Coordinates of C-alpha atoms in Angstrom, one line a residue:
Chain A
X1 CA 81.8 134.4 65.4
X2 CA 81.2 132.6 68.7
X3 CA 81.5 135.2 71.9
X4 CA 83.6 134.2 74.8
X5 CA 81.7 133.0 77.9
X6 CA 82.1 136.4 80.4
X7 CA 81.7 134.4 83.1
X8 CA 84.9 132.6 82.0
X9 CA 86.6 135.6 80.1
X10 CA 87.9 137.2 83.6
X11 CA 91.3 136.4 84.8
X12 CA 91.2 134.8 88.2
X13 CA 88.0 132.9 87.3
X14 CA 89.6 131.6 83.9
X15 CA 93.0 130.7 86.3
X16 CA 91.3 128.8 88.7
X17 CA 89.2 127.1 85.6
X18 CA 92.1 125.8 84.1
X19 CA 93.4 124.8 87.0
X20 CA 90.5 122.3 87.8
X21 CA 90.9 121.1 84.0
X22 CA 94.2 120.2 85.1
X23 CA 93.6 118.4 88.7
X24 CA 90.3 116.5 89.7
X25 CA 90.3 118.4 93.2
X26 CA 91.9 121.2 95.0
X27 CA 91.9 122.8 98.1
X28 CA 91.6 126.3 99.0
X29 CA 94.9 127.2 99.8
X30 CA 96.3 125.4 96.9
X31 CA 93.8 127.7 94.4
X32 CA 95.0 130.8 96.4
X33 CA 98.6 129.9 95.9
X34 CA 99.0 128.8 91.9
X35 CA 96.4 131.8 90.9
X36 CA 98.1 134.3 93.7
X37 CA 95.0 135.6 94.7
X38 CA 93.6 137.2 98.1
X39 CA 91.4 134.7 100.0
X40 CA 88.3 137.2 99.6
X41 CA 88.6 137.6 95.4
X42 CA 89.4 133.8 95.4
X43 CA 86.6 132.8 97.3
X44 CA 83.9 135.2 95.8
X45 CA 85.1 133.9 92.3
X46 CA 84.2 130.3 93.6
X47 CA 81.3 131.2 94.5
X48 CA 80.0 132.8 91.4
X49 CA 81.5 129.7 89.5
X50 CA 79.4 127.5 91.6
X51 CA 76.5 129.7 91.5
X52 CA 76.8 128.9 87.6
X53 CA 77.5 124.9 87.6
X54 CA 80.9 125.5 86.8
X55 CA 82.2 123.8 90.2
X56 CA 81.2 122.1 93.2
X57 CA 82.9 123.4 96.3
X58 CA 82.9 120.7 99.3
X59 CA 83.3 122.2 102.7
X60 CA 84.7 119.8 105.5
X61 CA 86.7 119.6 108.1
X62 CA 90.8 118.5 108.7
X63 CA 90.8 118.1 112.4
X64 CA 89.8 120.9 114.2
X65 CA 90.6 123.8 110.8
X66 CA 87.7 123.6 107.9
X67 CA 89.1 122.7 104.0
X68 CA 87.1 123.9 101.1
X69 CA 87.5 121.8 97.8
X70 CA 86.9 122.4 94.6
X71 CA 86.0 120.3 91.3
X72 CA 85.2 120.9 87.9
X73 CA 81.2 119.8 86.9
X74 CA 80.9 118.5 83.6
X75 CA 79.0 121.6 82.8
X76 CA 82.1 123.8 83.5
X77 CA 84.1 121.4 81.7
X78 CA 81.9 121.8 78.3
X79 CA 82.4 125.7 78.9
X80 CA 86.0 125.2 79.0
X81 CA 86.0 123.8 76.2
X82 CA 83.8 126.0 74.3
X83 CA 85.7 128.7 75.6
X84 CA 88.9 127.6 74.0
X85 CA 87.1 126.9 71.3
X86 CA 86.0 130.3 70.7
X87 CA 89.3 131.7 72.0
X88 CA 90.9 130.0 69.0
X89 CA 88.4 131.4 66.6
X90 CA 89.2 134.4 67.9
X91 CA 93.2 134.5 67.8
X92 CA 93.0 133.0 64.4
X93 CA 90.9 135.6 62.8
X94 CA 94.1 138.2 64.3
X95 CA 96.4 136.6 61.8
X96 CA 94.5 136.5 59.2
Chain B
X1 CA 95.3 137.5 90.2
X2 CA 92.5 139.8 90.5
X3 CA 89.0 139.8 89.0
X4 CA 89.4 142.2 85.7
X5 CA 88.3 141.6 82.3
X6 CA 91.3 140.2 79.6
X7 CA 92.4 140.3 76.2
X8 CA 92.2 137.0 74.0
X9 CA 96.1 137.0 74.2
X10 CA 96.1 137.5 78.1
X11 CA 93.8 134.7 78.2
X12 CA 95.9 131.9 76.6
X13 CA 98.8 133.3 78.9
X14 CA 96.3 132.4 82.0
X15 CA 96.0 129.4 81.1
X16 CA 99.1 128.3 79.2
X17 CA 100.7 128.9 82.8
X18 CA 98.0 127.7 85.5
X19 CA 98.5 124.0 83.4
X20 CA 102.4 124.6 83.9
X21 CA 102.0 125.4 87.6
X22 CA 100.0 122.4 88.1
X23 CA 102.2 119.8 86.8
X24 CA 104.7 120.7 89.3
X25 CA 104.5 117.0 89.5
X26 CA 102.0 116.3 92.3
X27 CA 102.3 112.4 92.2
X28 CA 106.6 113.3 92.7
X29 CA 106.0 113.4 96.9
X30 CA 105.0 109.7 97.8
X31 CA 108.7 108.5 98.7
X32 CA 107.8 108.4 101.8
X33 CA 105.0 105.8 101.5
X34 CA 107.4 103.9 99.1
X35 CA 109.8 104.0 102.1
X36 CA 107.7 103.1 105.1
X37 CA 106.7 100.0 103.1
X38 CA 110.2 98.9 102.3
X39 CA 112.1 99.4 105.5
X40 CA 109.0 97.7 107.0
X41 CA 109.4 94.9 105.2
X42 CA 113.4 94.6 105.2
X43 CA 112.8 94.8 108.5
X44 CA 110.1 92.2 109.2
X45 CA 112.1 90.1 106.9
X46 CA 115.6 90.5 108.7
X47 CA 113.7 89.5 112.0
X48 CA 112.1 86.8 110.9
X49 CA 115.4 85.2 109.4
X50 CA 117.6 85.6 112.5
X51 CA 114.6 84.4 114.8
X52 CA 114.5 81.1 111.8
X53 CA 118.1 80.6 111.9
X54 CA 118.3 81.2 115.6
X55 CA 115.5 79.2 117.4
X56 CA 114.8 76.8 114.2
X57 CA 111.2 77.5 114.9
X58 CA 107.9 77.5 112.7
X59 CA 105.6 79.6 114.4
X60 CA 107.8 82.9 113.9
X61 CA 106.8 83.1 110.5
X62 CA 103.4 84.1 112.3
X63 CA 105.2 87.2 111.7
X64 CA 104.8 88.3 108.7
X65 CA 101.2 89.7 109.8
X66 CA 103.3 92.5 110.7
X67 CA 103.8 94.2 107.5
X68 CA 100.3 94.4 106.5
X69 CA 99.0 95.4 109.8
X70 CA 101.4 97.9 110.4
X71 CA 102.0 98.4 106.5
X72 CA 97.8 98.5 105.6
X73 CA 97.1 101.0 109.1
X74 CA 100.2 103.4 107.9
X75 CA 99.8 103.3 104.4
X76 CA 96.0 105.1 103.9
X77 CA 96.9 107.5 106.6
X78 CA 100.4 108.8 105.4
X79 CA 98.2 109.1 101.3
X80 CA 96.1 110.9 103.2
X81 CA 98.1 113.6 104.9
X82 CA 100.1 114.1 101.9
X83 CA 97.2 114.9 100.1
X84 CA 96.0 117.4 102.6
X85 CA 99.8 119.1 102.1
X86 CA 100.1 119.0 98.5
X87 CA 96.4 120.5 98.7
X88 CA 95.0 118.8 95.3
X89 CA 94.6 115.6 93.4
X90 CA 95.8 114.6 89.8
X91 CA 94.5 112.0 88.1
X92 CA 97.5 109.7 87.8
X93 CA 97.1 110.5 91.7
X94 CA 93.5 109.0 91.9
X95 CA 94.8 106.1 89.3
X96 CA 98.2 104.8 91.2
X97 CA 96.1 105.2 94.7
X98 CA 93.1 102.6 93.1
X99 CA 96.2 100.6 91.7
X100 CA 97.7 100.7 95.1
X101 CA 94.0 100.1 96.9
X102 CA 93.5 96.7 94.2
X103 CA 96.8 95.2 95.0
X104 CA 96.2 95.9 98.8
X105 CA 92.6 94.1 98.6
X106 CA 94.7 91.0 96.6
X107 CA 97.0 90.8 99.4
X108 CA 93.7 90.5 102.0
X109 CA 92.4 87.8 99.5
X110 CA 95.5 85.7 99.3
X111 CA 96.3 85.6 102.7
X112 CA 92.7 84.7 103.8
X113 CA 92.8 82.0 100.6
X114 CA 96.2 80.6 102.5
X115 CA 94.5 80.5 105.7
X116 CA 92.0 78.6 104.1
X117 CA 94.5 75.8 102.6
X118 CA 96.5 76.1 105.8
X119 CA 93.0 74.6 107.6
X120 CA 93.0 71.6 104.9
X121 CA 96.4 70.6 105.2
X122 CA 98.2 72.8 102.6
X123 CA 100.5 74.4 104.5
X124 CA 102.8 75.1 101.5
X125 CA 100.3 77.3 100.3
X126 CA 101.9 80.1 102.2
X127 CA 104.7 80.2 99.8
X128 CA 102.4 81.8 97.1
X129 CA 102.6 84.7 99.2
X130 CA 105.4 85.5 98.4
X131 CA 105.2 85.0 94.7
X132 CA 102.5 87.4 95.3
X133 CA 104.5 90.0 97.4
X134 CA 107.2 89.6 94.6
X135 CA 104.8 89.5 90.8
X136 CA 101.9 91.7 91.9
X137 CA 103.7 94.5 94.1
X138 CA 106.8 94.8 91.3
X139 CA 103.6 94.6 88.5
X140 CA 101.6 97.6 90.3
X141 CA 105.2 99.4 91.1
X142 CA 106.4 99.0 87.1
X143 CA 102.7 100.2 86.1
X144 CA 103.0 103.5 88.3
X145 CA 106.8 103.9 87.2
X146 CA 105.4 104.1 83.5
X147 CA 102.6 106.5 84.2
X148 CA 104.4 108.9 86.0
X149 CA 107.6 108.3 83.7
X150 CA 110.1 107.5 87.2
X151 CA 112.6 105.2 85.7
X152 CA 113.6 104.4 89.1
X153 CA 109.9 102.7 89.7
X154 CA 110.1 101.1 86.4
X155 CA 113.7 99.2 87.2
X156 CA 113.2 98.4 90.8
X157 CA 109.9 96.9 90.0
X158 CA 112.2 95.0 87.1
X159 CA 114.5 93.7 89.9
X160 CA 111.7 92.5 92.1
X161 CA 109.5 91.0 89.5
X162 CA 112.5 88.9 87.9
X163 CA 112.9 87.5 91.7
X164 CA 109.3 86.8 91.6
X165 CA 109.2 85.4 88.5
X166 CA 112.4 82.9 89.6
X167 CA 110.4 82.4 93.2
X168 CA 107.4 80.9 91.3
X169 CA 109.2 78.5 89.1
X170 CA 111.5 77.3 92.3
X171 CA 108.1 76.8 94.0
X172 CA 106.7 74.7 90.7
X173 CA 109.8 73.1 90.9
X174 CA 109.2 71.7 94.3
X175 CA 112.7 73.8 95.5
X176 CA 111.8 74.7 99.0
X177 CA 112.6 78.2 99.8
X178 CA 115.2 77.3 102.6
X179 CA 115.5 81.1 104.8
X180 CA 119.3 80.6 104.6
X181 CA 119.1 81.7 100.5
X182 CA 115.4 83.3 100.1
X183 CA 115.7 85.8 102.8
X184 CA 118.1 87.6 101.6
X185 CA 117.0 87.5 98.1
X186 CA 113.6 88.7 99.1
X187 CA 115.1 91.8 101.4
X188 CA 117.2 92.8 98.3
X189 CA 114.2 92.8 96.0
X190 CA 112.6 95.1 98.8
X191 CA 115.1 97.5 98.9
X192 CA 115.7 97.4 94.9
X193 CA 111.8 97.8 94.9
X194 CA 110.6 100.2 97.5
X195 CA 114.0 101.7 99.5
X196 CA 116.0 102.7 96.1
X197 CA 113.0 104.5 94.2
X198 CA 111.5 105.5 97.8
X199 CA 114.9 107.7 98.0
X200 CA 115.1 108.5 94.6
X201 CA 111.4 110.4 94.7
X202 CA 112.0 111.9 97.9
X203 CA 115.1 113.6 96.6
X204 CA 113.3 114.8 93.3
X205 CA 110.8 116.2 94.8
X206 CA 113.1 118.2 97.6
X207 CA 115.1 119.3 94.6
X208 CA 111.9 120.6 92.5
X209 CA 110.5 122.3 95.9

């Protein structure tokens, strides 16, 4: 039996994952609103996704106000996966 | 959402509804691009056919410039900002914005190849413009109706591709586009085109907001 990824197996880190599965960038803001988070958890849960290859996160600029953006890597993208992978192992195995 | 660890079941509930919070139908708020470009061009068009009809002369259809000036310079800056307020990018985004970006360089090509034939004598050439405003436009607009399932997109595009279609073969045919009959055919493919879905978006996506 495969063990699920901890780095993925946490809630807002797994949100914002599937998120970025689902969209090929987003900003910020739009992170903080679908997953509902505080700025501060978002933003340290970016960076420990980064830190692991999981994202990139793109600081620039929109005028005079800075926008961080976020993509999946393919690397993160091959975790998903294996992730739900191992998360259907998982469920399956509960009704047997 | 907080930084805790989850069961397997919690898990598939995370992500079961991040997917249905993300297709909140991003691609839903570009009526207004839709719009700029139609009223533009109904505009440019209704002009140019009172100024034809009016003074009887040539050089008005000079023009025409005026939708892809004003049209190109508007167009990547209005994307723009309502990416920055939708805050993310699908990928039917990134593929009706390339769509968008090849029919906008085949307009740049065209009108340079008319220029071209204009130099040599060929000053019909100009008419296959508008074959182009009316195939390749309704093509790209019937293309981005299917992908993002807008029936609206998918029968205006009909409308304006049919007029194309019926503009080329009175062009093979040697049947000169007289202003008194074309204009208002091509202002009513416009509007069936670009004004009708561009209104038809814009309230969707007020409604699902």
């Amino acid at each position: 039996m495969r063990e699920l990824n901890p780095l993925l197996h946490s809630q807002l880190r797994l949100g914002v994952m599937s998120i970025l599965m689902n969209v090929e960038e987003a900003d910020f803001v739009y992170l903080k609103e679908k997953t509902e988070s505080t700025a501060g958890n978002l933003s340290v849960q970016l960076d420990k996704l980064s830190a692991a290859g999981y994202i990139s996160v793109k600081k620039g600029f929109v005028g005079k106000k800075t926008r961080t953006t976020a993509r999946i890597t393919e690397k993160g993208r091959n975790a998903f996966v294996e992730y739900v992978d191992a998360l259907k192992q998982y469920i399956s195995m509960q009704y047997k | 959402m907080e930084e805790r660890k989850i069961t397997e079941a919690e898990s598939i509930e995370i992500i079961t509804s991040m997917i249905s919070r993300t297709k909140e139908r991003l691609e839903k708020g570009y009526g207004d691009i839709l719009l700029m470009w139609g009223y533009l061009t109904v505009a440019v068009t209704a002009l140019i056919w009172v100024l034809l009809v009016t003074t009887n002369n040539p050089a008005v259809n000079w023009l025409w410039f005026l939708i892809g000036l004003i049209g190109g310079i508007s167009s990547p800056i209005m994307a723009k900002r309502k990416r920055m307020e939708t805050g993310a990018m699908s990928y039917t985004d990134r593929l009706t914005s390339n769509m968008w970006s090849v029919v906008g360089f085949t307009a740049i090509a065209s009108a340079i190849l008319c220029f071209g034939f204009l130099f040599i004598g060929g000053k019909d050439s100009w008419s296959m413009m508008f074959s182009f405003a009316l195939i390749i436009v309704p093509m790209a607009e019937i293309m981005q109706g299917l992908v993002i399932k807008e029936k609206s997109l998918i029968a205006g595009g009909s409308v304006g591709l049919l007029i194309g279609l019926f503009t080329m073969c009175c062009i093979s045919a040697h049947i000169t586009l007289l202003a008194t009959w074309f204009m208002p055919l091509f202002i009513i493919a416009f509007a069936a085109m670009m004004i009708v879905p561009g209104h038809i978006l814009n309230s969707k996506a007020k409604r699902e907001s």
